[in-house]
């Protein structure tokens, strides 16, 4: 029987430079997809996967993110006075059980691996999920829940993976596949942002991981990798060599890269179209745009 995955790390200490100037004062994870901040999507996904302890790796300027999970007595009293029970229900999702949230600071943005390492003392000898909130995944079964099921079968490290076109592999961590078993692949190596033409496959890792404590141990060496950052990929690659216990998992669902402007806009349209109260108006607008473009051609 494998240890249950009940803890999750949310690394949110990055600088978010691709969204400057907004991220000068608004944490990227608080930016809003329709009407919910990115972090809310990640929290909902983690909860649905059975996570009960939520660890945020934060940094200077992320105060709005910490406040987001607090109760807001003035707002609640006002909504109650006005009888807005539907809005009070909307707020319920933002509340966390007392003591379920912990914040750890990353004093300097030294890379994703370093951010995860900063949470090591809160993880101890347990498996942990890592969710990057700027990857938002639309799916019937939440992505992390699918991964927890895969972890329960294998007991190994599980990284979410998807096929990307060859010209895009240099933007991702890429898996060197040992055996392809369909939705799971066993892995013999992993490289971060391989140079064009050198990627071992087209299977790219996205921001969902289930890691055994050994991976966090490999981060102790603080070795810099691609881009001069301490890379989580390098620690996972070491674990592949040490234990041969890492699997890529082809999740079912559509991933949006909300860390990029184009990805964020695509997600806004897709999530807007998925909302009953918005879809007709939004679709009408998109049809109008398409008609204008066609007429111009
Ligand atoms: P990104 O590579 O998207 O970097 O980080 P970023 O700083 O957030 O954004 P850009 O590239 O400057 O626009 C991926 C995830 O890793 C976290 C980020 O917060 C994000 O969730 N991260 C990255 C850290 O927590 N610490 C770091 O040192 C680097």
PDB file of C-alpha atoms and ligand atoms in Angstrom:
ATOM      1  CA  UNK A   1       0.000   0.000   0.000  1.00  0.00           C
ATOM      2  CA  UNK A   2       1.478   3.357  -1.041  1.00  0.00           C
ATOM      3  CA  UNK A   3       1.346   6.401   1.219  1.00  0.00           C
ATOM      4  CA  UNK A   4      -1.637   8.580   0.339  1.00  0.00           C
ATOM      5  CA  UNK A   5      -0.988  11.929  -1.357  1.00  0.00           C
ATOM      6  CA  UNK A   6      -2.501  14.541   0.972  1.00  0.00           C
ATOM      7  CA  UNK A   7      -0.059  17.450   0.586  1.00  0.00           C
ATOM      8  CA  UNK A   8       0.393  19.795  -2.342  1.00  0.00           C
ATOM      9  CA  UNK A   9       2.935  22.488  -3.086  1.00  0.00           C
ATOM     10  CA  UNK A  10       1.895  25.510  -5.142  1.00  0.00           C
ATOM     11  CA  UNK A  11       5.034  27.354  -6.274  1.00  0.00           C
ATOM     12  CA  UNK A  12       3.894  30.938  -6.756  1.00  0.00           C
ATOM     13  CA  UNK A  13       7.106  32.852  -6.159  1.00  0.00           C
ATOM     14  CA  UNK A  14       7.991  33.548  -9.797  1.00  0.00           C
ATOM     15  CA  UNK A  15       8.328  37.096 -11.086  1.00  0.00           C
ATOM     16  CA  UNK A  16       5.703  36.722 -13.817  1.00  0.00           C
ATOM     17  CA  UNK A  17       7.661  38.997 -16.146  1.00  0.00           C
ATOM     18  CA  UNK A  18       5.606  38.012 -19.200  1.00  0.00           C
ATOM     19  CA  UNK A  19       2.660  39.874 -17.683  1.00  0.00           C
ATOM     20  CA  UNK A  20       4.419  43.097 -16.794  1.00  0.00           C
ATOM     21  CA  UNK A  21       3.337  45.740 -16.024  1.00  0.00           C
ATOM     22  CA  UNK A  22       0.289  44.010 -14.418  1.00  0.00           C
ATOM     23  CA  UNK A  23       2.484  41.719 -12.307  1.00  0.00           C
ATOM     24  CA  UNK A  24       4.272  44.719 -10.860  1.00  0.00           C
ATOM     25  CA  UNK A  25       1.524  44.781  -8.247  1.00  0.00           C
ATOM     26  CA  UNK A  26      -0.843  41.859  -9.012  1.00  0.00           C
ATOM     27  CA  UNK A  27       0.465  38.329  -8.496  1.00  0.00           C
ATOM     28  CA  UNK A  28       0.056  36.323 -11.721  1.00  0.00           C
ATOM     29  CA  UNK A  29      -1.887  33.675  -9.807  1.00  0.00           C
ATOM     30  CA  UNK A  30      -4.545  36.231  -8.842  1.00  0.00           C
ATOM     31  CA  UNK A  31      -5.208  37.144 -12.459  1.00  0.00           C
ATOM     32  CA  UNK A  32      -8.734  36.242 -13.396  1.00  0.00           C
ATOM     33  CA  UNK A  33     -10.018  33.613 -15.785  1.00  0.00           C
ATOM     34  CA  UNK A  34     -13.654  34.671 -16.284  1.00  0.00           C
ATOM     35  CA  UNK A  35     -14.334  35.438 -12.603  1.00  0.00           C
ATOM     36  CA  UNK A  36     -11.974  33.221 -10.654  1.00  0.00           C
ATOM     37  CA  UNK A  37      -8.277  33.752 -10.059  1.00  0.00           C
ATOM     38  CA  UNK A  38      -5.913  31.153 -11.498  1.00  0.00           C
ATOM     39  CA  UNK A  39      -5.069  29.912  -8.016  1.00  0.00           C
ATOM     40  CA  UNK A  40      -8.710  28.957  -7.396  1.00  0.00           C
ATOM     41  CA  UNK A  41      -8.679  26.540 -10.336  1.00  0.00           C
ATOM     42  CA  UNK A  42      -5.548  24.863  -8.938  1.00  0.00           C
ATOM     43  CA  UNK A  43      -7.008  24.643  -5.427  1.00  0.00           C
ATOM     44  CA  UNK A  44     -10.257  23.122  -6.711  1.00  0.00           C
ATOM     45  CA  UNK A  45      -8.292  20.553  -8.708  1.00  0.00           C
ATOM     46  CA  UNK A  46      -6.165  19.654  -5.683  1.00  0.00           C
ATOM     47  CA  UNK A  47      -9.198  19.313  -3.418  1.00  0.00           C
ATOM     48  CA  UNK A  48     -10.899  17.025  -5.923  1.00  0.00           C
ATOM     49  CA  UNK A  49      -7.788  14.820  -5.811  1.00  0.00           C
ATOM     50  CA  UNK A  50      -7.986  14.438  -2.015  1.00  0.00           C
ATOM     51  CA  UNK A  51      -5.398  17.048  -1.009  1.00  0.00           C
ATOM     52  CA  UNK A  52      -5.940  18.394   2.509  1.00  0.00           C
ATOM     53  CA  UNK A  53      -2.711  20.370   3.123  1.00  0.00           C
ATOM     54  CA  UNK A  54      -1.893  23.264   0.832  1.00  0.00           C
ATOM     55  CA  UNK A  55       1.605  24.737   0.850  1.00  0.00           C
ATOM     56  CA  UNK A  56       2.260  27.946  -1.034  1.00  0.00           C
ATOM     57  CA  UNK A  57       5.794  28.977  -1.859  1.00  0.00           C
ATOM     58  CA  UNK A  58       5.453  32.738  -2.055  1.00  0.00           C
ATOM     59  CA  UNK A  59       7.709  35.767  -2.307  1.00  0.00           C
ATOM     60  CA  UNK A  60       7.718  39.526  -1.858  1.00  0.00           C
ATOM     61  CA  UNK A  61       4.638  41.180  -3.331  1.00  0.00           C
ATOM     62  CA  UNK A  62       2.323  38.160  -3.126  1.00  0.00           C
ATOM     63  CA  UNK A  63       0.230  39.519  -0.244  1.00  0.00           C
ATOM     64  CA  UNK A  64      -2.969  39.579  -2.340  1.00  0.00           C
ATOM     65  CA  UNK A  65      -2.626  35.835  -2.798  1.00  0.00           C
ATOM     66  CA  UNK A  66      -2.367  35.197   0.938  1.00  0.00           C
ATOM     67  CA  UNK A  67      -5.359  37.460   1.659  1.00  0.00           C
ATOM     68  CA  UNK A  68      -7.465  35.703  -0.959  1.00  0.00           C
ATOM     69  CA  UNK A  69      -8.029  32.707   1.316  1.00  0.00           C
ATOM     70  CA  UNK A  70      -9.087  34.725   4.367  1.00  0.00           C
ATOM     71  CA  UNK A  71     -12.670  35.232   5.405  1.00  0.00           C
ATOM     72  CA  UNK A  72     -13.995  38.680   4.685  1.00  0.00           C
ATOM     73  CA  UNK A  73     -16.431  39.536   7.518  1.00  0.00           C
ATOM     74  CA  UNK A  74     -17.453  42.961   6.168  1.00  0.00           C
ATOM     75  CA  UNK A  75     -18.218  41.601   2.709  1.00  0.00           C
ATOM     76  CA  UNK A  76     -20.061  38.595   4.126  1.00  0.00           C
ATOM     77  CA  UNK A  77     -22.178  40.766   6.448  1.00  0.00           C
ATOM     78  CA  UNK A  78     -23.093  43.036   3.542  1.00  0.00           C
ATOM     79  CA  UNK A  79     -24.069  40.130   1.268  1.00  0.00           C
ATOM     80  CA  UNK A  80     -26.149  38.604   4.056  1.00  0.00           C
ATOM     81  CA  UNK A  81     -27.899  41.927   4.737  1.00  0.00           C
ATOM     82  CA  UNK A  82     -28.802  42.148   1.041  1.00  0.00           C
ATOM     83  CA  UNK A  83     -29.941  38.516   0.915  1.00  0.00           C
ATOM     84  CA  UNK A  84     -27.357  37.601  -1.756  1.00  0.00           C
ATOM     85  CA  UNK A  85     -27.059  33.961  -0.769  1.00  0.00           C
ATOM     86  CA  UNK A  86     -25.842  32.920  -4.250  1.00  0.00           C
ATOM     87  CA  UNK A  87     -22.796  35.170  -3.918  1.00  0.00           C
ATOM     88  CA  UNK A  88     -22.175  33.940  -0.382  1.00  0.00           C
ATOM     89  CA  UNK A  89     -22.038  30.438  -1.824  1.00  0.00           C
ATOM     90  CA  UNK A  90     -19.521  31.561  -4.452  1.00  0.00           C
ATOM     91  CA  UNK A  91     -17.258  32.705  -1.614  1.00  0.00           C
ATOM     92  CA  UNK A  92     -17.423  29.290   0.084  1.00  0.00           C
ATOM     93  CA  UNK A  93     -14.919  27.834  -2.408  1.00  0.00           C
ATOM     94  CA  UNK A  94     -12.321  30.384  -1.364  1.00  0.00           C
ATOM     95  CA  UNK A  95     -12.319  29.372   2.293  1.00  0.00           C
ATOM     96  CA  UNK A  96      -9.798  26.883   3.557  1.00  0.00           C
ATOM     97  CA  UNK A  97      -9.934  24.863   6.780  1.00  0.00           C
ATOM     98  CA  UNK A  98      -8.015  26.397   9.666  1.00  0.00           C
ATOM     99  CA  UNK A  99      -4.417  25.260   9.543  1.00  0.00           C
ATOM    100  CA  UNK A 100      -4.795  23.675   6.096  1.00  0.00           C
ATOM    101  CA  UNK A 101      -2.749  26.389   4.384  1.00  0.00           C
ATOM    102  CA  UNK A 102       0.921  27.084   4.986  1.00  0.00           C
ATOM    103  CA  UNK A 103       3.117  29.722   3.393  1.00  0.00           C
ATOM    104  CA  UNK A 104       6.845  29.358   2.872  1.00  0.00           C
ATOM    105  CA  UNK A 105       8.948  32.141   1.410  1.00  0.00           C
ATOM    106  CA  UNK A 106      11.385  31.754  -1.436  1.00  0.00           C
ATOM    107  CA  UNK A 107      13.742  34.641  -0.769  1.00  0.00           C
ATOM    108  CA  UNK A 108      14.852  34.892  -4.410  1.00  0.00           C
ATOM    109  CA  UNK A 109      13.414  33.480  -7.645  1.00  0.00           C
ATOM    110  CA  UNK A 110      16.120  30.845  -8.185  1.00  0.00           C
ATOM    111  CA  UNK A 111      13.978  28.435 -10.166  1.00  0.00           C
ATOM    112  CA  UNK A 112      11.107  25.989  -9.792  1.00  0.00           C
ATOM    113  CA  UNK A 113      13.324  23.301  -8.236  1.00  0.00           C
ATOM    114  CA  UNK A 114      14.471  25.746  -5.597  1.00  0.00           C
ATOM    115  CA  UNK A 115      10.879  26.832  -4.895  1.00  0.00           C
ATOM    116  CA  UNK A 116       9.826  23.214  -4.295  1.00  0.00           C
ATOM    117  CA  UNK A 117      12.919  22.622  -2.130  1.00  0.00           C
ATOM    118  CA  UNK A 118      11.894  25.571   0.063  1.00  0.00           C
ATOM    119  CA  UNK A 119       8.856  23.518   1.186  1.00  0.00           C
ATOM    120  CA  UNK A 120      10.845  20.381   2.060  1.00  0.00           C
ATOM    121  CA  UNK A 121      10.476  20.613   5.848  1.00  0.00           C
ATOM    122  CA  UNK A 122       6.688  20.658   5.551  1.00  0.00           C
ATOM    123  CA  UNK A 123       6.708  17.552   3.379  1.00  0.00           C
ATOM    124  CA  UNK A 124       8.907  15.241   5.450  1.00  0.00           C
ATOM    125  CA  UNK A 125       8.842  11.637   4.299  1.00  0.00           C
ATOM    126  CA  UNK A 126       5.646  11.756   2.265  1.00  0.00           C
ATOM    127  CA  UNK A 127       4.687  11.914  -1.381  1.00  0.00           C
ATOM    128  CA  UNK A 128       3.639  15.369  -2.517  1.00  0.00           C
ATOM    129  CA  UNK A 129       1.743  16.858  -5.434  1.00  0.00           C
ATOM    130  CA  UNK A 130       3.128  19.967  -7.138  1.00  0.00           C
ATOM    131  CA  UNK A 131       0.737  22.173  -9.107  1.00  0.00           C
ATOM    132  CA  UNK A 132       1.779  25.182 -11.154  1.00  0.00           C
ATOM    133  CA  UNK A 133      -1.310  27.403 -11.158  1.00  0.00           C
ATOM    134  CA  UNK A 134      -0.468  28.987 -14.511  1.00  0.00           C
ATOM    135  CA  UNK A 135      -1.192  25.643 -16.174  1.00  0.00           C
ATOM    136  CA  UNK A 136      -4.980  25.414 -16.172  1.00  0.00           C
ATOM    137  CA  UNK A 137      -6.461  22.119 -17.310  1.00  0.00           C
ATOM    138  CA  UNK A 138     -10.028  21.651 -18.497  1.00  0.00           C
ATOM    139  CA  UNK A 139     -11.123  18.034 -18.110  1.00  0.00           C
ATOM    140  CA  UNK A 140     -14.024  15.871 -16.986  1.00  0.00           C
ATOM    141  CA  UNK A 141     -11.933  14.199 -14.298  1.00  0.00           C
ATOM    142  CA  UNK A 142      -9.558  16.752 -12.760  1.00  0.00           C
ATOM    143  CA  UNK A 143      -5.988  16.132 -13.964  1.00  0.00           C
ATOM    144  CA  UNK A 144      -4.463  15.648 -10.508  1.00  0.00           C
ATOM    145  CA  UNK A 145      -7.168  13.125  -9.604  1.00  0.00           C
ATOM    146  CA  UNK A 146      -6.235  11.113 -12.704  1.00  0.00           C
ATOM    147  CA  UNK A 147      -2.592  11.295 -11.606  1.00  0.00           C
ATOM    148  CA  UNK A 148      -3.315  10.194  -8.035  1.00  0.00           C
ATOM    149  CA  UNK A 149      -5.030   7.113  -9.466  1.00  0.00           C
ATOM    150  CA  UNK A 150      -1.935   6.433 -11.600  1.00  0.00           C
ATOM    151  CA  UNK A 151       0.293   6.951  -8.534  1.00  0.00           C
ATOM    152  CA  UNK A 152      -1.779   4.467  -6.544  1.00  0.00           C
ATOM    153  CA  UNK A 153      -1.084   1.852  -9.217  1.00  0.00           C
ATOM    154  CA  UNK A 154       2.659   2.468  -9.517  1.00  0.00           C
ATOM    155  CA  UNK A 155       3.798   4.081  -6.240  1.00  0.00           C
ATOM    156  CA  UNK A 156       6.341   5.961  -8.344  1.00  0.00           C
ATOM    157  CA  UNK A 157       6.824   9.576  -9.358  1.00  0.00           C
ATOM    158  CA  UNK A 158       4.204  10.671 -11.863  1.00  0.00           C
ATOM    159  CA  UNK A 159       4.616  13.686 -14.153  1.00  0.00           C
ATOM    160  CA  UNK A 160       1.831  14.983 -16.383  1.00  0.00           C
ATOM    161  CA  UNK A 161       2.836  14.905 -20.029  1.00  0.00           C
ATOM    162  CA  UNK A 162       1.419  15.859 -23.403  1.00  0.00           C
ATOM    163  CA  UNK A 163       2.520  15.627 -27.022  1.00  0.00           C
ATOM    164  CA  UNK A 164       3.791  18.917 -28.466  1.00  0.00           C
ATOM    165  CA  UNK A 165       4.986  19.734 -31.994  1.00  0.00           C
ATOM    166  CA  UNK A 166       8.766  19.311 -32.506  1.00  0.00           C
ATOM    167  CA  UNK A 167       9.326  23.057 -32.860  1.00  0.00           C
ATOM    168  CA  UNK A 168       7.870  23.589 -29.361  1.00  0.00           C
ATOM    169  CA  UNK A 169       9.887  21.017 -27.379  1.00  0.00           C
ATOM    170  CA  UNK A 170      12.605  23.558 -26.496  1.00  0.00           C
ATOM    171  CA  UNK A 171      10.089  25.361 -24.235  1.00  0.00           C
ATOM    172  CA  UNK A 172       9.457  22.330 -22.005  1.00  0.00           C
ATOM    173  CA  UNK A 173      10.970  19.568 -19.929  1.00  0.00           C
ATOM    174  CA  UNK A 174      10.941  16.579 -22.309  1.00  0.00           C
ATOM    175  CA  UNK A 175      10.770  12.853 -21.492  1.00  0.00           C
ATOM    176  CA  UNK A 176      13.104  10.198 -22.826  1.00  0.00           C
ATOM    177  CA  UNK A 177      10.677   7.292 -23.043  1.00  0.00           C
ATOM    178  CA  UNK A 178      11.715   3.760 -22.086  1.00  0.00           C
ATOM    179  CA  UNK A 179       8.423   1.961 -22.624  1.00  0.00           C
ATOM    180  CA  UNK A 180       5.156   3.370 -23.926  1.00  0.00           C
ATOM    181  CA  UNK A 181       2.188   1.747 -22.202  1.00  0.00           C
ATOM    182  CA  UNK A 182      -0.526   4.021 -23.562  1.00  0.00           C
ATOM    183  CA  UNK A 183      -1.583   6.606 -21.038  1.00  0.00           C
ATOM    184  CA  UNK A 184       1.507   5.793 -18.937  1.00  0.00           C
ATOM    185  CA  UNK A 185       5.110   5.740 -20.122  1.00  0.00           C
ATOM    186  CA  UNK A 186       8.138   4.610 -18.165  1.00  0.00           C
ATOM    187  CA  UNK A 187      10.986   7.040 -18.461  1.00  0.00           C
ATOM    188  CA  UNK A 188      14.764   6.657 -18.809  1.00  0.00           C
ATOM    189  CA  UNK A 189      15.648  10.362 -18.828  1.00  0.00           C
ATOM    190  CA  UNK A 190      14.316  13.897 -18.804  1.00  0.00           C
ATOM    191  CA  UNK A 191      15.828  17.134 -20.147  1.00  0.00           C
ATOM    192  CA  UNK A 192      14.823  20.716 -19.488  1.00  0.00           C
ATOM    193  CA  UNK A 193      14.381  22.927 -22.554  1.00  0.00           C
ATOM    194  CA  UNK A 194      16.424  20.815 -25.007  1.00  0.00           C
ATOM    195  CA  UNK A 195      18.011  22.699 -27.886  1.00  0.00           C
ATOM    196  CA  UNK A 196      16.152  22.506 -31.189  1.00  0.00           C
ATOM    197  CA  UNK A 197      16.591  19.104 -32.830  1.00  0.00           C
ATOM    198  CA  UNK A 198      17.936  17.383 -29.687  1.00  0.00           C
ATOM    199  CA  UNK A 199      14.703  16.528 -27.816  1.00  0.00           C
ATOM    200  CA  UNK A 200      14.493  12.812 -26.949  1.00  0.00           C
ATOM    201  CA  UNK A 201      10.734  12.757 -27.742  1.00  0.00           C
ATOM    202  CA  UNK A 202       7.724  15.017 -28.263  1.00  0.00           C
ATOM    203  CA  UNK A 203       6.356  14.207 -24.844  1.00  0.00           C
ATOM    204  CA  UNK A 204       6.535  17.411 -22.813  1.00  0.00           C
ATOM    205  CA  UNK A 205       6.029  17.745 -19.077  1.00  0.00           C
ATOM    206  CA  UNK A 206       3.487  20.281 -17.861  1.00  0.00           C
ATOM    207  CA  UNK A 207       2.869  21.735 -14.422  1.00  0.00           C
ATOM    208  CA  UNK A 208       1.477  18.767 -12.482  1.00  0.00           C
ATOM    209  CA  UNK A 209       3.690  16.334 -10.589  1.00  0.00           C
ATOM    210  CA  UNK A 210       3.425  13.703  -7.878  1.00  0.00           C
ATOM    211  CA  UNK A 211       6.846  13.332  -6.310  1.00  0.00           C
ATOM    212  CA  UNK A 212       8.369  10.990  -3.782  1.00  0.00           C
ATOM    213  CA  UNK A 213      10.499  12.568  -1.014  1.00  0.00           C
ATOM    214  CA  UNK A 214      13.711  11.381  -2.697  1.00  0.00           C
ATOM    215  CA  UNK A 215      13.227  13.944  -5.469  1.00  0.00           C
ATOM    216  CA  UNK A 216      13.233  16.764  -2.937  1.00  0.00           C
ATOM    217  CA  UNK A 217      16.422  15.229  -1.509  1.00  0.00           C
ATOM    218  CA  UNK A 218      18.132  15.547  -4.908  1.00  0.00           C
ATOM    219  CA  UNK A 219      17.504  19.294  -4.775  1.00  0.00           C
ATOM    220  CA  UNK A 220      19.802  19.632  -1.735  1.00  0.00           C
ATOM    221  CA  UNK A 221      22.808  19.968  -4.038  1.00  0.00           C
ATOM    222  CA  UNK A 222      21.466  23.289  -5.426  1.00  0.00           C
ATOM    223  CA  UNK A 223      22.956  22.626  -8.845  1.00  0.00           C
ATOM    224  CA  UNK A 224      22.034  25.189 -11.454  1.00  0.00           C
ATOM    225  CA  UNK A 225      20.605  23.885 -14.711  1.00  0.00           C
ATOM    226  CA  UNK A 226      19.032  25.392 -17.848  1.00  0.00           C
ATOM    227  CA  UNK A 227      18.835  29.189 -17.719  1.00  0.00           C
ATOM    228  CA  UNK A 228      21.033  29.281 -14.577  1.00  0.00           C
ATOM    229  CA  UNK A 229      18.014  28.159 -12.495  1.00  0.00           C
ATOM    230  CA  UNK A 230      17.668  25.279 -10.061  1.00  0.00           C
ATOM    231  CA  UNK A 231      15.439  23.025 -12.117  1.00  0.00           C
ATOM    232  CA  UNK A 232      12.894  20.529 -10.824  1.00  0.00           C
ATOM    233  CA  UNK A 233      13.477  18.564 -14.037  1.00  0.00           C
ATOM    234  CA  UNK A 234      17.118  17.924 -13.072  1.00  0.00           C
ATOM    235  CA  UNK A 235      16.083  16.508  -9.681  1.00  0.00           C
ATOM    236  CA  UNK A 236      13.557  14.208 -11.382  1.00  0.00           C
ATOM    237  CA  UNK A 237      16.230  13.153 -13.901  1.00  0.00           C
ATOM    238  CA  UNK A 238      18.481  12.188 -10.964  1.00  0.00           C
ATOM    239  CA  UNK A 239      15.670  10.143  -9.466  1.00  0.00           C
ATOM    240  CA  UNK A 240      15.246   8.292 -12.765  1.00  0.00           C
ATOM    241  CA  UNK A 241      18.916   7.263 -12.561  1.00  0.00           C
ATOM    242  CA  UNK A 242      18.678   6.388  -8.863  1.00  0.00           C
ATOM    243  CA  UNK A 243      15.406   4.450  -8.744  1.00  0.00           C
ATOM    244  CA  UNK A 244      14.026   3.927 -12.244  1.00  0.00           C
ATOM    245  CA  UNK A 245      10.691   4.898 -10.703  1.00  0.00           C
ATOM    246  CA  UNK A 246       9.380   7.807 -12.783  1.00  0.00           C
ATOM    247  CA  UNK A 247       6.380   7.687 -15.092  1.00  0.00           C
ATOM    248  CA  UNK A 248       4.981  10.100 -17.611  1.00  0.00           C
ATOM    249  CA  UNK A 249       1.207  10.271 -17.579  1.00  0.00           C
ATOM    250  CA  UNK A 250      -0.798  11.316 -20.638  1.00  0.00           C
ATOM    251  CA  UNK A 251      -3.682  13.067 -18.890  1.00  0.00           C
ATOM    252  CA  UNK A 252      -7.121  13.437 -20.435  1.00  0.00           C
ATOM    253  CA  UNK A 253      -8.005  17.094 -20.844  1.00  0.00           C
ATOM    254  CA  UNK A 254      -6.964  20.342 -22.435  1.00  0.00           C
ATOM    255  CA  UNK A 255      -4.130  22.320 -20.932  1.00  0.00           C
ATOM    256  CA  UNK A 256      -3.898  26.081 -21.241  1.00  0.00           C
ATOM    257  CA  UNK A 257      -0.598  27.857 -20.656  1.00  0.00           C
ATOM    258  CA  UNK A 258      -1.889  30.823 -18.699  1.00  0.00           C
ATOM    259  CA  UNK A 259       1.695  31.918 -18.029  1.00  0.00           C
ATOM    260  CA  UNK A 260       1.724  33.266 -21.598  1.00  0.00           C
ATOM    261  CA  UNK A 261      -0.532  35.981 -22.968  1.00  0.00           C
ATOM    262  CA  UNK A 262      -1.802  33.949 -25.924  1.00  0.00           C
ATOM    263  CA  UNK A 263      -2.542  30.964 -23.666  1.00  0.00           C
ATOM    264  CA  UNK A 264      -4.338  33.159 -21.156  1.00  0.00           C
ATOM    265  CA  UNK A 265      -6.537  34.668 -23.866  1.00  0.00           C
ATOM    266  CA  UNK A 266      -7.355  31.232 -25.289  1.00  0.00           C
ATOM    267  CA  UNK A 267      -8.284  29.990 -21.822  1.00  0.00           C
ATOM    268  CA  UNK A 268     -10.496  33.029 -21.278  1.00  0.00           C
ATOM    269  CA  UNK A 269     -12.440  32.258 -24.458  1.00  0.00           C
ATOM    270  CA  UNK A 270     -12.662  28.509 -23.752  1.00  0.00           C
ATOM    271  CA  UNK A 271     -13.765  28.919 -20.126  1.00  0.00           C
ATOM    272  CA  UNK A 272     -16.147  31.716 -21.130  1.00  0.00           C
ATOM    273  CA  UNK A 273     -17.779  29.489 -23.760  1.00  0.00           C
ATOM    274  CA  UNK A 274     -18.130  26.748 -21.146  1.00  0.00           C
ATOM    275  CA  UNK A 275     -20.230  29.022 -18.924  1.00  0.00           C
ATOM    276  CA  UNK A 276     -23.973  28.767 -19.499  1.00  0.00           C
ATOM    277  CA  UNK A 277     -24.638  32.453 -18.712  1.00  0.00           C
ATOM    278  CA  UNK A 278     -21.913  33.720 -21.088  1.00  0.00           C
ATOM    279  CA  UNK A 279     -21.711  31.309 -23.966  1.00  0.00           C
ATOM    280  CA  UNK A 280     -24.392  32.748 -26.293  1.00  0.00           C
ATOM    281  CA  UNK A 281     -23.162  36.321 -26.071  1.00  0.00           C
ATOM    282  CA  UNK A 282     -19.514  35.341 -26.398  1.00  0.00           C
ATOM    283  CA  UNK A 283     -20.141  32.945 -29.294  1.00  0.00           C
ATOM    284  CA  UNK A 284     -22.185  35.647 -31.043  1.00  0.00           C
ATOM    285  CA  UNK A 285     -19.268  38.044 -30.729  1.00  0.00           C
ATOM    286  CA  UNK A 286     -16.788  35.472 -32.062  1.00  0.00           C
ATOM    287  CA  UNK A 287     -19.083  34.791 -35.036  1.00  0.00           C
ATOM    288  CA  UNK A 288     -19.268  38.520 -35.734  1.00  0.00           C
ATOM    289  CA  UNK A 289     -15.474  38.818 -35.665  1.00  0.00           C
ATOM    290  CA  UNK A 290     -15.112  35.860 -38.033  1.00  0.00           C
ATOM    291  CA  UNK A 291     -17.677  37.363 -40.435  1.00  0.00           C
ATOM    292  CA  UNK A 292     -15.887  40.729 -40.486  1.00  0.00           C
ATOM    293  CA  UNK A 293     -12.573  38.974 -41.178  1.00  0.00           C
ATOM    294  CA  UNK A 294     -14.113  36.906 -43.974  1.00  0.00           C
ATOM    295  CA  UNK A 295     -15.664  39.998 -45.553  1.00  0.00           C
ATOM    296  CA  UNK A 296     -12.273  41.753 -45.497  1.00  0.00           C
ATOM    297  CA  UNK A 297     -10.562  38.849 -47.295  1.00  0.00           C
TER     298      UNK A 297
HETATM  299  P1  LIG B   1       7.622  30.454 -14.874  1.00  0.00           P
HETATM  300  O1  LIG B   1       8.670  29.767 -15.631  1.00  0.00           O
HETATM  301  O2  LIG B   1       6.310  30.666 -15.562  1.00  0.00           O
HETATM  302  O3  LIG B   1       8.199  31.850 -14.369  1.00  0.00           O
HETATM  303  O4  LIG B   1       7.407  29.667 -13.538  1.00  0.00           O
HETATM  304  P2  LIG B   1       7.439  33.088 -13.793  1.00  0.00           P
HETATM  305  O5  LIG B   1       8.408  33.915 -13.042  1.00  0.00           O
HETATM  306  O6  LIG B   1       6.208  32.673 -13.033  1.00  0.00           O
HETATM  307  O7  LIG B   1       6.921  33.891 -15.099  1.00  0.00           O
HETATM  308  P3  LIG B   1       7.738  34.644 -16.257  1.00  0.00           P
HETATM  309  O8  LIG B   1       8.375  33.559 -17.087  1.00  0.00           O
HETATM  310  O9  LIG B   1       8.728  35.595 -15.644  1.00  0.00           O
HETATM  311  O10 LIG B   1       6.657  35.368 -17.000  1.00  0.00           O
HETATM  312  C1  LIG B   1       6.611  28.486 -13.454  1.00  0.00           C
HETATM  313  C2  LIG B   1       6.065  28.348 -12.043  1.00  0.00           C
HETATM  314  O11 LIG B   1       7.122  28.231 -11.105  1.00  0.00           O
HETATM  315  C3  LIG B   1       7.033  29.230 -10.107  1.00  0.00           C
HETATM  316  C4  LIG B   1       6.193  30.339 -10.734  1.00  0.00           C
HETATM  317  O12 LIG B   1       5.542  31.107  -9.741  1.00  0.00           O
HETATM  318  C5  LIG B   1       5.223  29.543 -11.609  1.00  0.00           C
HETATM  319  O13 LIG B   1       4.139  29.034 -10.849  1.00  0.00           O
HETATM  320  N1  LIG B   1       8.402  29.688  -9.755  1.00  0.00           N
HETATM  321  C6  LIG B   1       9.321  29.872 -10.725  1.00  0.00           C
HETATM  322  C7  LIG B   1       8.728  29.897  -8.435  1.00  0.00           C
HETATM  323  O14 LIG B   1       7.884  29.736  -7.522  1.00  0.00           O
HETATM  324  N2  LIG B   1      10.005  30.299  -8.133  1.00  0.00           N
HETATM  325  C8  LIG B   1      10.941  30.493  -9.087  1.00  0.00           C
HETATM  326  O15 LIG B   1      12.086  30.841  -8.727  1.00  0.00           O
HETATM  327  C9  LIG B   1      10.587  30.275 -10.416  1.00  0.00           C
END
